[in-house]
Amino acid sequence: MKIILVAGARPNFMKIAPLMAAFQEKPGIQTVLVHTGQHYDQAMSELFFRELEIPEPEINLGVGSASHAVQTAEIMKAFEPVLLAEKPDAVLVVGDVNSTIACGLVAVKLEVKLIHVEAGLRSFDQSMPEEINRLLTDTISDLLFCSERSGVENLRHEGVAEEKIHLVGNVMIDTLLKNRGKAEHSKILDDLHLNDGRPYAVVTLHRPSNVDSPGQLRGIMAVLAEIAREMPVVFPVHPRTRSRLDGYGNRGAVPLFLTDPLGYLDFLKLMAHARVVLTDSGGIQEETTILGIPCLTLRDNTERPITVEMGTNRLVGADPVRILDSFHEVHSGAERAKRIARRPPLWDGRAAERIADILRR
Ligand code: UD1
């Protein structure tokens, strides 16, 4: 069985890593790794391949950044000849980025089987580009691998045939558990002078809904400045956010540690020792759940409800007062949050292995 695996943007790389490893371990699956080039900076892409020991992609489409329509179209144009030449039995896509839907569409139009890993997640908020990508990719997929039970329920509700759906666990958590020990060797806490055990907060922010509106971004930055009066706030800045912040003059007033995007191991260590993480990322809600670190999600909804039901995640939206109140609650009860965090079913480091077994069957 020949499978093309597609990786495009940063959150894809931690999902592709365990799949490549599991497929290469099992006889009977031949892999071709395609990088669309949606993310291309050394810090957003190459570093992750190196740290996670992902083999060099056989093919790089080199598409880069553009508007949604142009980026999606360029990926489709570049991916079609690859499929025609490689003639795989299946294309496997992960997550919910533009590369996911673009390559999925090309596959089904050429009647190549489509496999979606991390299927069924729904925020029920179609103003998020990722929600559109998730809905469309799931509709056209032949095999849908879910990370949590809500994904299975959503797909059933949408009428997806039962035999296509498999609850296998979370491949992103496979990568976390594999690298947790290695990440402890990172020197990031020394570099940031945070190695003396004092509490600190970690922030990530990149959703268009938070960073593309100057008013919203200004409100969030003001509340981060408030938090920084109580503990250091480390904020590795995504390129999208960096470009928005460049127009924002007031950030030097209170010392936030603004850094460039960090590699996987540095960021994992930073999260694992934080008092609290504030984020609008999807994957970080899952990672903090496994690490037992309180997570305040600066969104009104989540497509990963299990992180709220079983984990350490709280939805706090983008209202500065609510963020600050939640920060104070969490700060005082952080140890308790750590104790009550439970591991969602099948988030055990073996999701990719289950997927490989199902594919071979
Ligand atoms: C994309 C995904 C989002 C994911 C996020 C993680 C979609 C619709 N969005 O959003 O789901 O959570 O990746 O990062 O697919 N840029 C660089 N270097 C890079 C990549 C991007 O400087 O390597 C800059 C470009 O100016 C670009 C901007 O960042 O315009 C945004 O990148 P883009 O890939 O369009 O979307 P993300 O916000 O990263």
XYZ file of C-alpha atoms and ligand atoms in Angstrom:
400
model
C 0.000 0.000 0.000
C 1.454 3.330 -1.081
C 0.358 6.361 0.948
C 1.171 10.014 0.359
C 1.293 11.891 3.672
C 0.760 15.646 3.540
C 2.353 18.151 5.914
C 1.921 21.877 5.422
C 1.871 24.055 8.504
C 3.509 23.950 11.928
C 0.742 22.090 13.808
C 0.844 19.337 11.166
C 4.436 18.375 11.872
C 3.875 16.914 15.369
C 1.037 14.818 13.910
C 2.970 13.554 10.897
C 6.065 12.568 12.947
C 4.548 9.538 14.772
C 2.632 8.453 11.656
C 5.801 8.356 9.530
C 7.554 6.395 12.281
C 4.689 3.912 12.715
C 4.242 3.362 8.976
C 7.934 2.833 8.395
C 8.057 0.295 11.214
C 5.251 -1.874 9.830
C 5.783 -3.905 6.698
C 3.334 -3.326 3.875
C 3.058 0.469 3.911
C 5.161 2.562 1.551
C 5.212 6.278 2.344
C 5.824 9.414 0.294
C 6.002 12.605 2.368
C 4.853 15.818 0.681
C 5.446 19.237 2.274
C 3.194 21.875 0.738
C 5.393 24.747 1.956
C 2.427 26.541 3.608
C 4.866 27.235 6.442
C 8.431 27.702 5.262
C 10.501 29.670 7.818
C 13.286 27.737 9.498
C 11.621 28.346 12.893
C 8.127 27.356 11.683
C 9.121 24.274 9.705
C 12.694 22.981 9.316
C 13.452 23.051 13.047
C 10.456 20.787 13.713
C 11.562 18.261 11.104
C 14.988 18.132 12.736
C 13.822 17.931 16.353
C 11.058 15.413 15.684
C 13.287 13.349 13.377
C 10.809 13.497 10.515
C 12.437 12.273 7.315
C 13.173 14.902 4.674
C 10.034 15.294 2.512
C 10.380 13.592 -0.853
C 8.513 16.487 -2.444
C 8.164 20.145 -1.440
C 5.500 22.113 -3.272
C 6.999 25.417 -2.026
C 3.680 27.216 -2.042
C 4.197 29.780 0.760
C 1.821 32.432 2.117
C -1.059 34.061 0.274
C -4.767 34.746 0.717
C -6.879 31.696 1.555
C -8.169 31.300 -1.994
C -4.769 31.746 -3.625
C -2.937 29.531 -1.125
C -5.520 26.734 -1.426
C -5.564 26.976 -5.216
C -1.761 27.006 -5.513
C -1.478 23.913 -3.322
C -4.082 22.132 -5.455
C -2.332 23.074 -8.693
C 1.028 21.875 -7.403
C -0.306 18.683 -5.774
C -2.279 17.328 -8.739
C 0.753 16.449 -10.905
C 2.374 14.790 -7.890
C -0.615 12.482 -7.482
C -0.739 11.726 -11.187
C 2.937 10.786 -11.164
C 3.038 8.883 -7.873
C -0.283 7.010 -8.259
C -0.708 6.287 -4.535
C -3.428 4.056 -3.073
C -4.332 6.745 -0.564
C -3.583 10.290 0.562
C -3.394 10.970 4.293
C -4.027 14.490 5.610
C -3.945 15.710 9.208
C -5.591 18.548 11.124
C -7.465 21.486 9.661
C -5.134 23.827 7.799
C -5.484 24.969 4.199
C -3.061 22.251 3.040
C -5.430 19.643 4.527
C -8.471 20.557 2.452
C -6.469 21.489 -0.664
C -4.738 18.106 -0.939
C -7.892 16.265 0.141
C -9.878 17.805 -2.706
C -7.237 16.923 -5.279
C -7.188 13.314 -4.048
C -10.935 12.680 -4.207
C -11.271 14.286 -7.634
C -8.664 11.828 -8.900
C -10.514 9.005 -7.124
C -7.682 8.359 -4.711
C -8.806 7.257 -1.218
C -8.601 9.994 1.398
C -7.668 9.435 5.042
C -8.197 12.195 7.612
C -6.392 12.081 10.943
C -7.962 14.264 13.681
C -11.405 14.009 12.096
C -14.754 15.115 13.510
C -13.615 18.036 15.682
C -16.122 20.894 15.536
C -16.124 24.367 17.074
C -19.514 25.056 15.401
C -18.078 28.453 14.488
C -17.812 28.882 10.741
C -16.045 32.214 11.072
C -12.927 30.105 11.793
C -11.196 29.100 8.561
C -10.207 25.830 10.231
C -13.855 24.887 10.877
C -14.591 25.108 7.150
C -11.494 23.017 6.416
C -12.562 20.389 8.976
C -16.143 20.116 7.726
C -15.180 19.855 4.067
C -12.318 17.415 4.611
C -14.470 15.080 6.692
C -17.257 15.139 4.099
C -14.972 13.795 1.374
C -12.830 11.391 3.432
C -13.015 7.600 3.128
C -11.444 6.856 6.508
C -11.790 9.158 9.513
C -9.552 8.771 12.548
C -10.786 10.600 15.655
C -8.784 11.800 18.651
C -11.700 12.141 21.082
C -15.260 10.862 21.463
C -16.864 14.198 20.489
C -15.322 13.729 17.025
C -17.040 10.356 16.620
C -20.371 11.788 17.788
C -20.154 14.781 15.440
C -19.443 12.544 12.447
C -22.329 10.189 13.310
C -24.601 13.182 13.671
C -23.542 14.362 10.201
C -24.440 10.965 8.756
C -20.938 9.585 8.126
C -21.077 5.792 7.735
C -20.075 3.961 10.908
C -17.465 1.762 9.209
C -15.450 4.810 8.126
C -15.013 6.141 11.696
C -12.299 4.991 14.109
C -11.523 6.386 17.556
C -7.738 5.945 17.817
C -6.478 8.616 20.232
C -4.301 11.633 19.649
C -1.195 11.547 17.446
C -0.066 14.958 18.739
C 0.069 13.428 22.210
C 2.133 10.519 20.820
C 4.755 13.138 19.990
C 4.466 14.876 23.354
C 4.916 11.680 25.359
C 7.828 10.590 23.201
C 9.663 13.907 23.611
C 8.772 14.841 27.186
C 12.030 13.510 28.626
C 14.176 14.913 25.838
C 12.595 18.354 26.290
C 13.836 18.504 29.887
C 17.362 18.969 28.482
C 16.306 22.232 26.816
C 18.070 25.305 28.204
C 15.170 27.643 27.543
C 14.489 28.395 31.224
C 18.159 29.318 31.735
C 18.101 31.493 28.620
C 15.038 33.369 29.895
C 16.387 33.554 33.483
C 13.368 31.594 34.737
C 15.327 28.732 36.270
C 14.895 29.870 39.878
C 11.481 28.218 40.351
C 9.377 31.415 40.369
C 5.994 31.106 38.653
C 5.632 32.400 35.100
C 2.946 32.469 32.407
C 3.256 31.431 28.750
C 1.212 33.050 25.981
C 0.571 32.150 22.358
C -1.745 34.059 20.079
C -2.319 33.769 16.363
C -6.046 33.337 15.541
C -7.207 35.960 13.035
C -10.193 36.669 15.325
C -7.777 37.780 18.088
C -4.878 39.354 16.250
C -6.366 40.833 13.076
C -8.603 43.277 14.938
C -6.490 46.082 16.465
C -9.046 46.706 19.243
C -9.154 43.070 20.306
C -5.364 42.700 20.175
C -4.866 45.896 22.161
C -7.267 44.640 24.873
C -5.443 41.319 25.141
C -2.014 42.991 25.236
C -3.230 45.284 28.037
C -4.361 42.332 30.131
C -1.065 40.542 29.509
C 0.697 43.649 30.783
C -1.443 43.429 33.953
C -0.486 39.777 34.407
C 3.179 40.680 33.848
C 3.025 42.846 36.979
C 2.441 39.642 38.960
C 4.687 37.155 37.168
C 6.901 37.031 34.086
C 4.945 36.464 30.869
C 6.758 34.668 28.045
C 5.210 35.213 24.631
C 6.753 33.455 21.604
C 5.276 35.471 18.770
C 3.824 33.836 15.646
C 4.744 35.639 12.376
C 1.112 36.657 11.769
C 0.932 38.211 15.245
C 4.368 39.821 14.879
C 3.242 41.675 11.795
C 0.128 42.931 13.630
C 2.122 43.918 16.743
C 4.605 45.915 14.713
C 1.952 48.594 14.387
C 1.283 48.526 18.122
C 3.490 50.989 19.969
C 2.946 50.467 23.682
C 4.314 47.035 24.414
C 7.547 48.161 26.049
C 5.780 49.704 29.071
C 5.594 46.430 31.023
C 8.210 43.750 30.387
C 6.659 40.886 28.451
C 9.287 38.441 27.200
C 8.498 38.569 23.490
C 10.518 35.912 21.687
C 10.649 34.546 18.161
C 8.694 31.318 17.595
C 10.356 28.532 19.594
C 11.221 25.014 18.555
C 9.187 22.051 19.780
C 11.474 20.963 22.627
C 12.013 24.456 24.043
C 8.305 25.192 23.950
C 7.400 21.868 25.550
C 9.770 22.535 28.437
C 8.452 26.080 28.811
C 4.838 24.840 28.996
C 5.622 21.935 31.312
C 6.995 24.246 34.023
C 4.561 27.162 33.626
C 2.073 28.222 36.273
C -0.481 28.946 33.549
C -0.710 29.009 29.753
C -2.884 31.531 27.900
C -3.513 30.607 24.272
C -5.835 30.556 21.294
C -4.174 27.478 19.783
C -6.007 24.166 19.406
C -3.097 21.815 20.042
C -1.894 23.619 23.171
C -5.262 22.969 24.848
C -4.511 19.260 24.400
C -0.856 19.431 25.407
C -1.549 21.325 28.646
C -4.205 18.737 29.499
C -1.593 15.991 29.385
C 0.991 18.108 31.202
C -1.548 19.041 33.920
C -0.881 22.764 33.429
C -3.866 25.131 33.702
C -4.813 26.554 30.300
C -6.887 29.669 29.683
C -8.148 29.573 26.110
C -8.766 33.048 24.705
C -11.706 31.919 22.580
C -15.443 31.500 23.119
C -15.538 27.938 21.826
C -13.357 24.894 21.405
C -13.411 22.009 18.952
C -11.667 19.954 21.635
C -14.286 19.762 24.432
C -12.586 16.870 26.176
C -9.831 19.263 27.305
C -12.484 21.173 29.270
C -14.391 18.098 30.501
C -11.389 16.064 31.624
C -8.391 18.333 31.336
C -7.134 21.672 32.582
C -8.685 23.907 29.930
C -11.052 26.833 30.522
C -12.662 28.946 27.821
C -12.310 32.598 28.787
C -12.914 34.479 25.517
C -11.107 37.734 24.799
C -12.735 40.014 27.364
C -9.887 41.547 29.423
C -11.802 41.500 32.735
C -12.768 37.854 32.351
C -9.214 36.889 31.389
C -7.758 38.637 34.412
C -10.321 37.155 36.828
C -9.695 33.665 35.460
C -5.954 34.187 35.717
C -6.292 35.027 39.420
C -8.506 32.010 40.090
C -6.150 29.680 38.294
C -3.030 31.204 39.811
C -4.299 30.521 43.309
C -5.579 27.003 42.473
C -2.882 25.868 40.028
C -1.742 22.904 42.091
C -5.303 21.652 42.417
C -5.793 21.878 38.646
C -2.695 19.759 38.226
C -4.012 17.068 40.553
C -7.454 16.774 38.984
C -6.281 16.641 35.358
C -7.165 13.278 33.849
C -5.811 11.712 30.692
C -8.466 11.389 27.965
C -9.041 7.816 26.723
C -6.419 6.552 24.256
C -4.138 9.582 24.666
C -1.450 7.086 25.546
C 1.269 7.534 22.935
C 0.008 4.744 20.652
C -2.477 6.482 18.345
C -0.242 6.316 15.265
C 0.379 2.624 15.862
C -3.403 2.010 15.960
C -3.825 3.889 12.692
C -1.079 1.823 11.045
C -2.717 -1.400 12.266
C -6.141 -0.399 10.943
C -4.676 0.574 7.563
C -2.874 -2.744 7.241
C -6.091 -4.631 8.066
C -2.078 28.501 9.835
C -3.377 27.689 9.898
C -3.853 27.615 11.330
C -2.777 27.102 12.249
C -1.556 27.995 12.092
C -0.414 27.568 12.966
C -4.875 27.813 7.975
C -6.156 28.376 7.493
N -4.422 28.320 9.135
O -2.390 29.826 10.224
O -4.955 26.728 11.391
O -3.236 27.121 13.572
O -1.145 27.935 10.732
O 0.682 28.399 12.790
O -4.317 26.965 7.338
N 4.420 33.378 7.837
C 5.767 33.457 7.954
N 6.507 32.313 7.923
C 5.945 31.105 7.781
C 4.543 31.011 7.648
C 3.792 32.147 7.702
O 6.332 34.532 8.109
O 6.674 30.080 7.758
C 3.603 34.606 7.906
C 3.141 35.123 6.590
O 3.246 36.495 6.623
C 1.682 34.742 6.534
C 1.284 34.727 7.998
O 2.471 34.343 8.703
O 0.964 35.646 5.774
C 0.196 33.743 8.319
O 0.521 32.438 7.847
P -0.621 31.473 7.249
O -0.020 30.168 6.899
O -1.403 32.185 6.224
O -1.629 31.282 8.439
P -1.370 31.032 9.975
O -1.886 32.212 10.687
O 0.030 30.577 10.252
